[in-house]
Amino acid sequence: MIKILVVEDDKALNKTVCTFLNLKGYEATGVFNAADAYDRMEDVDFNLVISDIMMPQIDGYEFAKEIRKIFPSIPIIFMTAREDIESKIKGFESGIDDYMVKPLLLPELQMRIEAILRRSRINTEKKLIVGSLKLDSEEHSAYIDGEEVTLTVREFDLIYKLLSYPKKTFTRLQLMSEFWDSESEASPRVVDVYITKLRDKLSACSDFEIQTVHGLGYKAVINKQGTL
């Protein structure tokens, strides 16, 4: 059974979310602060974490950063009253996978959980197919209609990341921090150069497109016929 940890200091909302998820077949556990969450995560192998931002002592941003150090692959969803773009950017730069603004629509939360868990399985299996494009992360190989497309390691890593999280926007700084050495003197605009190369090399595949999100970064959008 999928185990979900809900970290929310509003006890009524915590109970509502946990009750809903349990009724939908998940095993949801609720805690009210980050310290208790750390304790629970030492004893239970959770598959996903849902967290508020504004919590006592340790806020959601610091909580997400710490989780990423200890559990680098566990999906994290923020649910928060903060809807400004700066908070969203800070959240994604902290390592989260999705961001929902309160008041929550519980059926939407369920759909987002299902989508994230599906992408998590993609990461585990190390292969991704989008229409005519096939990516194999163990081989670092890419094929369109069976024909190999030559990609550099960094180009491959970028497109695999974007397609693993369709419709999710990644900032240039996020992509730089993950795929460039920390001592690199390159400007975040170097990401633009790589995206341009990817668009050119993968132009034969019409099942997705890499869209520019002005002022933020990039996201991959998959067409219906290329659905994962």
Short mmCIF file of C-alpha atoms in Angstrom, two decimals:
data_model
loop_
_atom_site.label_atom_id
_atom_site.label_comp_id
_atom_site.label_asym_id
_atom_site.label_seq_id
_atom_site.Cartn_x
_atom_site.Cartn_y
_atom_site.Cartn_z
CA MET A 1 0.00 0.00 0.00
CA ILE A 2 1.21 3.52 -0.84
CA LYS A 3 2.23 5.34 2.36
CA ILE A 4 1.78 9.12 2.47
CA LEU A 5 2.99 11.49 5.19
CA VAL A 6 0.89 14.64 5.68
CA VAL A 7 2.71 17.46 7.51
CA GLU A 8 0.20 20.18 8.38
CA ASP A 9 -0.22 22.13 11.63
CA ASP A 10 -3.90 22.85 10.98
CA LYS A 11 -5.29 19.81 12.76
CA ALA A 12 -8.69 19.94 11.08
CA LEU A 13 -7.20 20.11 7.59
CA ASN A 14 -4.65 17.43 8.46
CA LYS A 15 -7.46 15.09 9.52
CA THR A 16 -9.54 15.93 6.45
CA VAL A 17 -6.70 15.17 4.03
CA CYS A 18 -5.68 11.96 5.82
CA THR A 19 -9.27 10.71 5.99
CA PHE A 20 -9.81 11.41 2.28
CA LEU A 21 -6.58 9.65 1.26
CA ASN A 22 -7.31 6.64 3.46
CA LEU A 23 -10.73 6.31 1.84
CA LYS A 24 -9.03 6.36 -1.58
CA GLY A 25 -6.86 3.38 -0.70
CA TYR A 26 -3.71 5.08 0.55
CA GLU A 27 -2.19 4.76 4.02
CA ALA A 28 -1.98 8.37 5.22
CA THR A 29 -0.24 9.44 8.42
CA GLY A 30 -0.62 12.96 9.78
CA VAL A 31 1.86 14.97 11.86
CA PHE A 32 1.77 18.64 12.84
CA ASN A 33 5.38 19.79 12.45
CA ALA A 34 8.65 18.97 10.71
CA ALA A 35 10.33 17.56 13.82
CA ASP A 36 7.63 14.89 14.20
CA ALA A 37 7.84 14.23 10.46
CA TYR A 38 11.57 13.47 10.70
CA ASP A 39 10.86 10.99 13.51
CA ARG A 40 8.16 9.21 11.52
CA MET A 41 10.33 9.02 8.43
CA GLU A 42 13.03 7.22 10.38
CA ASP A 43 10.61 4.41 11.16
CA VAL A 44 8.40 4.25 8.04
CA ASP A 45 9.31 4.12 4.34
CA PHE A 46 6.89 6.70 2.98
CA ASN A 47 6.23 6.89 -0.76
CA LEU A 48 5.21 10.56 -0.82
CA VAL A 49 5.14 13.63 1.46
CA ILE A 50 2.53 16.40 1.52
CA SER A 51 3.63 19.46 3.50
CA ASP A 52 2.48 22.94 4.44
CA ILE A 53 4.96 25.83 4.18
CA MET A 54 4.04 27.95 7.19
CA MET A 55 4.76 25.72 10.17
CA PRO A 56 6.26 26.43 13.61
CA GLN A 57 10.03 26.22 14.17
CA ILE A 58 10.94 24.64 10.81
CA ASP A 59 9.10 25.90 7.75
CA GLY A 60 8.27 23.86 4.68
CA TYR A 61 11.19 25.17 2.65
CA GLU A 62 13.80 24.00 5.16
CA PHE A 63 11.88 20.77 5.68
CA ALA A 64 11.93 20.01 1.94
CA LYS A 65 15.64 20.76 1.68
CA GLU A 66 16.43 18.38 4.54
CA ILE A 67 14.27 15.64 3.05
CA ARG A 68 16.10 16.00 -0.26
CA LYS A 69 19.43 15.42 1.52
CA ILE A 70 18.24 12.23 3.21
CA PHE A 71 15.63 10.91 0.76
CA PRO A 72 16.61 12.35 -2.64
CA SER A 73 13.91 10.57 -4.66
CA ILE A 74 10.79 10.82 -2.48
CA PRO A 75 8.09 13.03 -4.10
CA ILE A 76 7.04 16.16 -2.16
CA ILE A 77 3.87 18.23 -2.63
CA PHE A 78 3.42 21.62 -0.98
CA MET A 79 -0.10 22.63 0.04
CA THR A 80 -0.14 26.23 1.19
CA ALA A 81 -2.07 29.49 1.35
CA ARG A 82 0.83 31.24 -0.39
CA GLU A 83 -0.03 31.77 -4.04
CA ASP A 84 2.57 34.37 -5.06
CA ILE A 85 5.09 33.41 -7.71
CA GLU A 86 8.08 34.03 -5.41
CA SER A 87 6.84 31.39 -2.95
CA LYS A 88 6.31 28.93 -5.78
CA ILE A 89 9.80 29.49 -7.15
CA LYS A 90 11.31 29.11 -3.69
CA GLY A 91 9.33 25.92 -3.19
CA PHE A 92 10.54 24.29 -6.40
CA GLU A 93 14.10 25.40 -5.70
CA SER A 94 13.77 23.66 -2.31
CA GLY A 95 13.23 20.39 -4.18
CA ILE A 96 9.45 19.90 -4.24
CA ASP A 97 7.61 18.16 -7.08
CA ASP A 98 4.27 19.96 -7.00
CA TYR A 99 2.60 23.00 -5.43
CA MET A 100 -1.08 23.36 -4.50
CA VAL A 101 -2.78 26.47 -3.15
CA LYS A 102 -5.38 26.28 -0.38
CA PRO A 103 -8.30 25.82 -0.21
CA LEU A 104 -7.57 22.38 -1.61
CA LEU A 105 -9.77 20.48 -4.01
CA LEU A 106 -9.29 16.95 -2.69
CA PRO A 107 -10.06 15.19 -6.01
CA GLU A 108 -7.38 17.36 -7.65
CA LEU A 109 -4.95 16.41 -4.88
CA GLN A 110 -5.65 12.76 -5.64
CA MET A 111 -4.99 13.26 -9.36
CA ARG A 112 -1.72 15.04 -8.67
CA ILE A 113 -0.62 12.27 -6.30
CA GLU A 114 -1.37 9.66 -8.95
CA ALA A 115 0.57 11.61 -11.59
CA ILE A 116 3.59 12.06 -9.33
CA LEU A 117 3.64 8.40 -8.34
CA ARG A 118 3.46 7.43 -12.01
CA ARG A 119 6.48 9.60 -12.74
CA SER A 120 8.24 8.12 -9.73
CA ARG A 121 7.82 4.67 -11.26
CA ILE A 122 9.31 6.00 -14.49
CA ASN A 123 12.39 7.08 -12.56
CA THR A 124 12.65 3.65 -10.94
CA GLU A 125 12.33 1.76 -14.22
CA LYS A 126 14.89 4.07 -15.86
CA LYS A 127 13.00 4.14 -19.17
CA LEU A 128 10.62 6.67 -20.62
CA ILE A 129 8.57 6.52 -23.82
CA VAL A 130 6.74 9.53 -25.23
CA GLY A 131 5.13 8.70 -28.55
CA SER A 132 7.93 7.95 -31.02
CA LEU A 133 10.66 8.96 -28.56
CA LYS A 134 12.26 6.38 -26.29
CA LEU A 135 14.75 7.34 -23.58
CA ASP A 136 16.83 4.81 -21.63
CA SER A 137 18.61 6.39 -18.69
CA GLU A 138 20.82 3.38 -17.99
CA GLU A 139 22.25 3.52 -21.51
CA HIS A 140 21.85 7.31 -21.79
CA SER A 141 20.38 6.62 -25.23
CA ALA A 142 17.58 8.26 -27.19
CA TYR A 143 15.63 6.86 -30.16
CA ILE A 144 12.97 8.34 -32.42
CA ASP A 145 11.06 5.71 -34.39
CA GLY A 146 13.89 3.29 -33.67
CA GLU A 147 16.61 5.61 -35.01
CA GLU A 148 19.20 6.66 -32.44
CA VAL A 149 19.57 10.37 -31.75
CA THR A 150 22.99 11.43 -30.49
CA LEU A 151 22.70 13.44 -27.28
CA THR A 152 25.38 14.54 -24.88
CA VAL A 153 25.05 13.37 -21.28
CA ARG A 154 23.81 16.79 -20.18
CA GLU A 155 21.33 17.05 -23.06
CA PHE A 156 19.97 13.61 -22.18
CA ASP A 157 19.67 14.44 -18.50
CA LEU A 158 17.81 17.66 -19.25
CA ILE A 159 15.21 16.12 -21.56
CA TYR A 160 14.73 13.10 -19.30
CA LYS A 161 14.06 15.43 -16.38
CA LEU A 162 11.60 17.59 -18.28
CA LEU A 163 9.67 14.66 -19.74
CA SER A 164 9.53 12.85 -16.39
CA TYR A 165 7.56 15.82 -15.03
CA PRO A 166 5.34 17.00 -17.90
CA LYS A 167 3.79 20.45 -17.45
CA LYS A 168 6.04 21.16 -14.46
CA THR A 169 8.12 24.30 -14.84
CA PHE A 170 11.80 24.11 -13.93
CA THR A 171 13.73 27.33 -13.41
CA ARG A 172 17.11 27.76 -15.03
CA LEU A 173 18.70 27.79 -11.59
CA GLN A 174 17.04 24.48 -10.70
CA LEU A 175 18.40 22.84 -13.83
CA MET A 176 21.83 24.41 -13.34
CA SER A 177 22.07 23.19 -9.75
CA GLU A 178 21.20 19.63 -10.77
CA PHE A 179 23.15 19.20 -13.99
CA TRP A 180 26.10 21.59 -13.74
CA ASP A 181 29.02 21.38 -11.36
CA SER A 182 28.68 23.65 -8.33
CA GLU A 183 31.94 25.34 -9.29
CA SER A 184 30.79 26.07 -12.83
CA GLU A 185 31.16 29.70 -13.85
CA ALA A 186 28.51 29.36 -16.56
CA SER A 187 25.55 31.73 -16.53
CA PRO A 188 22.05 30.27 -16.06
CA ARG A 189 21.48 31.36 -19.67
CA VAL A 190 23.62 28.42 -20.75
CA VAL A 191 20.46 26.36 -20.15
CA ASP A 192 18.85 28.26 -23.05
CA VAL A 193 21.62 27.05 -25.35
CA TYR A 194 21.03 23.42 -24.38
CA ILE A 195 17.26 23.74 -24.78
CA THR A 196 17.76 25.14 -28.29
CA LYS A 197 19.98 22.16 -29.16
CA LEU A 198 17.41 19.71 -27.77
CA ARG A 199 14.58 21.28 -29.74
CA ASP A 200 16.64 20.91 -32.90
CA LYS A 201 17.84 17.35 -32.29
CA LEU A 202 14.38 16.09 -31.26
CA SER A 203 12.38 18.04 -33.83
CA ALA A 204 11.40 14.81 -35.62
CA CYS A 205 9.25 13.86 -32.63
CA SER A 206 5.97 15.79 -32.64
CA ASP A 207 4.59 14.08 -29.54
CA PHE A 208 5.83 16.75 -27.14
CA GLU A 209 7.32 20.23 -27.07
CA ILE A 210 9.63 22.09 -24.74
CA GLN A 211 7.89 25.34 -23.87
CA THR A 212 9.51 28.48 -22.53
CA VAL A 213 7.85 29.85 -19.41
CA HIS A 214 8.77 33.51 -19.56
CA GLY A 215 10.47 34.80 -16.44
CA LEU A 216 10.91 31.28 -15.02
CA GLY A 217 12.38 28.57 -17.21
CA TYR A 218 11.09 25.59 -19.20
CA LYS A 219 8.53 22.80 -19.17
CA ALA A 220 7.72 19.83 -21.39
CA VAL A 221 4.15 19.51 -22.69
CA ILE A 222 3.09 16.14 -24.06
CA ASN A 223 0.49 15.92 -26.82
CA LYS A 224 -2.41 13.50 -26.37
CA GLN A 225 -0.99 10.97 -28.81
CA GLY A 226 2.30 10.95 -26.91
CA THR A 227 0.79 10.32 -23.48
CA LEU A 228 3.10 8.43 -21.11
#
